[in-house]
Amino acid sequence: MRATVTAHKDYTISKIDDRVYGAFLEHLGRAIYTGIYEPDHPTADADGMRGDVAKLVKDLNIPMVRYPGGNFVSAYNWEDGIGPREDRPVRLDLAWHTSESNAVGIHEFAAWCETVNTQMMLAVNLGSRGLDQARNFLEYVNGPTGSYWGDLRKKNGRADPWDVKLWCLGNEMDGPWQVGHKTADEYGHLANETAKAMRLFDRSLELVVCGSSNSDMKTYPEWERVVLEHTYESVDHISLHMYFQNRAKDTANYLALNHKLDNYIETIASTIRYVKSKKRSKRDVHISFDEWNVWYHSNEQDRKILEGRDGWPHAPHLLEDIYNFEDVLQVGCILNTFIRRSDVVKLACIAQLVNVIAPIMTDPKGAAWRQTIYYPYYFASIFGRGTALNLKVNSPGYDADVADNVPYIDISAVHDEEAGSLSFFAVNRHATETIEVELDLQGFNPSQVIDHQVMTHASLVAVNTAANPNAVAPAKGTGAVIGDGKVTLKLPPYSYQMLRIKA
Ligand code: AHR
């Protein structure tokens, strides 16, 4: 099977915001406890943070990490996580039916972010709480000493404000499962008033208002219209979430799901444009896709805890999806969509980062390893920075449930002008056929392959484990040929690859 892909140096989509490669950490299951934090682990630092996990996180060069939730944030008292550890209360976490020790709070998370070289994106609780607690948390995090909250922060060991710019106004407030769930009107009003108050403290904050929890919500996309009509002048981003499943074991339909994602993004982009016009506004609001990933492998095993049949365990195994090779292809397609929609998607977070639906897994007291999906996320984060190119793709396709004529090749390209490089990220969705691709690189003068990484596997259900952490891993690619302004390469059946060219 053949495909042609044409790129032109001047046909660009947008400069990609690096923060599209963000991640998410919630007080949920073992994400924090025995994930990033485990004081008696052999690699733990003085703060109790696992060094082996920090290393795997650091390698990803993640621009920002969203915290502390998620559903958790909607009944969270941030004050429980400050001050001497021995005085911090154990609380029942209503979202996940677990106990929260509060051994990790904002100070510990902020120090960890410094260790792994990332920025914080913080969420305020607009479920069980409201404007007043949001502004108090903001002042505690960013306020000057010489005032109540700044002085308390100093007393707790941190004199300098952290100066966090990115703030989420609650989480999934459209979801009936959310503590403090609201109608679009109720939430829009509260979010706007909270945003106004937060901006009175600091006009330069970047604020994210909740959009839909997924595109199957009954309230979607009317929710976005109503919420934006309340908040358009006071927020910078509207958040979207989406998780992907292959319960039917139908790979062709599964791998077409990023077309649904694309439609979701386009619908909300048009809703933003509609509200902007209606308001006669000059400002732009963008999309923060601050939860995305594959999530379904662990659903069955989680039922007992989520239904409360295990009491209130602390840091149990929850949402521990073990990702397979098929999920590598899915995550590759999702990231390609974000690159292609970098005109409107300015922030995004893989959900989550460690143990909980995560690219990194740990054993308590034991090893940390990379799940299969670590790799496409790694390649996009490291080599997907620059300007997204508007590719013309000609490829045979197939009809799927969510779209007709889904091309067998899913591809995106990023031009890093400074580095003089062009990176391609490509997935072959075909089960049995190799795709021979001709990349016509107009205005680029390609001269040399800098790097070529390929992921294939005999089994779609192959996984990485502590005992066999490299069962699914990239291998050096061969056979990319450069000549006459073109590059040819072969994509084996069901494969992912990253090709980087000097251009
Ligand atoms: O990431 C897991 C959960 O998924 C988050 O807590 C919530 O926001 C979403 O429903």
PDB file of N, CA, C and O and ligand atoms in Angstrom, residues 24 26 28 70-72 96 171-172 177 241 243 291 295 319 351-352 357, ligand 1:
ATOM      1  N   PHE A  24      -0.657  15.060  34.472  1.00  0.00           N
ATOM      2  CA  PHE A  24      -1.637  15.256  35.546  1.00  0.00           C
ATOM      3  C   PHE A  24      -1.333  14.276  36.674  1.00  0.00           C
ATOM      4  O   PHE A  24      -1.029  13.104  36.424  1.00  0.00           O
ATOM      5  N   GLU A  26      -3.036  13.220  40.473  1.00  0.00           N
ATOM      6  CA  GLU A  26      -4.157  13.410  41.386  1.00  0.00           C
ATOM      7  C   GLU A  26      -3.903  12.612  42.663  1.00  0.00           C
ATOM      8  O   GLU A  26      -3.247  11.561  42.631  1.00  0.00           O
ATOM      9  N   LEU A  28      -5.017  10.081  44.150  1.00  0.00           N
ATOM     10  CA  LEU A  28      -5.902   8.982  43.721  1.00  0.00           C
ATOM     11  C   LEU A  28      -5.056   7.716  43.695  1.00  0.00           C
ATOM     12  O   LEU A  28      -3.962   7.725  43.086  1.00  0.00           O
ATOM     13  N   GLY A  70      -8.701  16.777  39.148  1.00  0.00           N
ATOM     14  CA  GLY A  70      -9.417  15.525  39.257  1.00  0.00           C
ATOM     15  C   GLY A  70     -10.626  15.623  40.222  1.00  0.00           C
ATOM     16  O   GLY A  70     -10.895  16.645  40.867  1.00  0.00           O
ATOM     17  N   ASN A  71     -11.377  14.554  40.203  1.00  0.00           N
ATOM     18  CA  ASN A  71     -12.551  14.470  41.064  1.00  0.00           C
ATOM     19  C   ASN A  71     -12.194  14.738  42.527  1.00  0.00           C
ATOM     20  O   ASN A  71     -13.001  15.251  43.295  1.00  0.00           O
ATOM     21  N   PHE A  72     -10.971  14.371  42.899  1.00  0.00           N
ATOM     22  CA  PHE A  72     -10.513  14.550  44.281  1.00  0.00           C
ATOM     23  C   PHE A  72     -10.631  16.005  44.731  1.00  0.00           C
ATOM     24  O   PHE A  72     -10.987  16.290  45.874  1.00  0.00           O
ATOM     25  N   TRP A  96     -13.082   8.831  45.505  1.00  0.00           N
ATOM     26  CA  TRP A  96     -12.515   7.512  45.191  1.00  0.00           C
ATOM     27  C   TRP A  96     -12.709   6.513  46.331  1.00  0.00           C
ATOM     28  O   TRP A  96     -12.142   5.431  46.305  1.00  0.00           O
ATOM     29  N   ASN A 171     -13.139  21.128  38.616  1.00  0.00           N
ATOM     30  CA  ASN A 171     -12.898  19.971  37.751  1.00  0.00           C
ATOM     31  C   ASN A 171     -14.216  19.334  37.338  1.00  0.00           C
ATOM     32  O   ASN A 171     -15.069  19.075  38.208  1.00  0.00           O
ATOM     33  N   GLU A 172     -14.380  19.085  36.060  1.00  0.00           N
ATOM     34  CA  GLU A 172     -15.539  18.345  35.517  1.00  0.00           C
ATOM     35  C   GLU A 172     -16.838  18.717  36.222  1.00  0.00           C
ATOM     36  O   GLU A 172     -17.567  17.844  36.716  1.00  0.00           O
ATOM     37  N   TRP A 177     -21.426  12.932  38.784  1.00  0.00           N
ATOM     38  CA  TRP A 177     -20.641  12.223  39.801  1.00  0.00           C
ATOM     39  C   TRP A 177     -19.806  13.186  40.651  1.00  0.00           C
ATOM     40  O   TRP A 177     -19.295  12.815  41.699  1.00  0.00           O
ATOM     41  N   HIS A 241     -12.018  16.957  28.449  1.00  0.00           N
ATOM     42  CA  HIS A 241     -11.445  15.667  28.854  1.00  0.00           C
ATOM     43  C   HIS A 241     -11.950  14.585  27.908  1.00  0.00           C
ATOM     44  O   HIS A 241     -13.078  14.662  27.414  1.00  0.00           O
ATOM     45  N   TYR A 243     -11.363  10.074  27.422  1.00  0.00           N
ATOM     46  CA  TYR A 243     -10.642   8.812  27.613  1.00  0.00           C
ATOM     47  C   TYR A 243     -11.083   7.829  26.533  1.00  0.00           C
ATOM     48  O   TYR A 243     -12.224   7.881  26.067  1.00  0.00           O
ATOM     49  N   GLU A 291      -7.187  16.410  30.477  1.00  0.00           N
ATOM     50  CA  GLU A 291      -7.200  14.966  30.808  1.00  0.00           C
ATOM     51  C   GLU A 291      -7.426  14.196  29.525  1.00  0.00           C
ATOM     52  O   GLU A 291      -8.485  14.362  28.883  1.00  0.00           O
ATOM     53  N   TRP A 295      -8.262   4.568  29.008  1.00  0.00           N
ATOM     54  CA  TRP A 295      -8.693   4.169  30.364  1.00  0.00           C
ATOM     55  C   TRP A 295      -9.829   3.164  30.257  1.00  0.00           C
ATOM     56  O   TRP A 295     -10.929   3.546  29.922  1.00  0.00           O
ATOM     57  N   LEU A 319      -7.316   2.308  39.269  1.00  0.00           N
ATOM     58  CA  LEU A 319      -7.097   2.817  37.907  1.00  0.00           C
ATOM     59  C   LEU A 319      -5.708   2.429  37.380  1.00  0.00           C
ATOM     60  O   LEU A 319      -5.040   3.210  36.689  1.00  0.00           O
ATOM     61  N   ALA A 351      -3.372  11.945  31.287  1.00  0.00           N
ATOM     62  CA  ALA A 351      -3.918  11.602  32.605  1.00  0.00           C
ATOM     63  C   ALA A 351      -3.773  10.095  32.783  1.00  0.00           C
ATOM     64  O   ALA A 351      -4.391   9.357  32.053  1.00  0.00           O
ATOM     65  N   GLN A 352      -2.965   9.770  33.746  1.00  0.00           N
ATOM     66  CA  GLN A 352      -2.196  10.644  34.607  1.00  0.00           C
ATOM     67  C   GLN A 352      -0.714  10.323  34.406  1.00  0.00           C
ATOM     68  O   GLN A 352      -0.372   9.824  33.346  1.00  0.00           O
ATOM     69  N   ILE A 357      -3.661   5.199  35.587  1.00  0.00           N
ATOM     70  CA  ILE A 357      -3.739   5.377  34.133  1.00  0.00           C
ATOM     71  C   ILE A 357      -2.519   6.176  33.626  1.00  0.00           C
ATOM     72  O   ILE A 357      -2.653   7.276  33.103  1.00  0.00           O
TER      73      ILE A 357
HETATM   74  O1  AHR B   1      -8.221  10.894  35.803  1.00  0.00           O
HETATM   75  C1  AHR B   1      -9.184  10.181  36.508  1.00  0.00           C
HETATM   76  C2  AHR B   1     -10.490  10.964  36.680  1.00  0.00           C
HETATM   77  O2  AHR B   1     -11.102  11.108  35.437  1.00  0.00           O
HETATM   78  C3  AHR B   1     -10.355  12.366  37.184  1.00  0.00           C
HETATM   79  O3  AHR B   1     -10.312  12.443  38.562  1.00  0.00           O
HETATM   80  C4  AHR B   1     -11.615  13.014  36.683  1.00  0.00           C
HETATM   81  O4  AHR B   1     -11.446  14.385  36.450  1.00  0.00           O
HETATM   82  C5  AHR B   1     -11.970  12.234  35.444  1.00  0.00           C
HETATM   83  O5  AHR B   1     -13.287  11.811  35.467  1.00  0.00           O
END
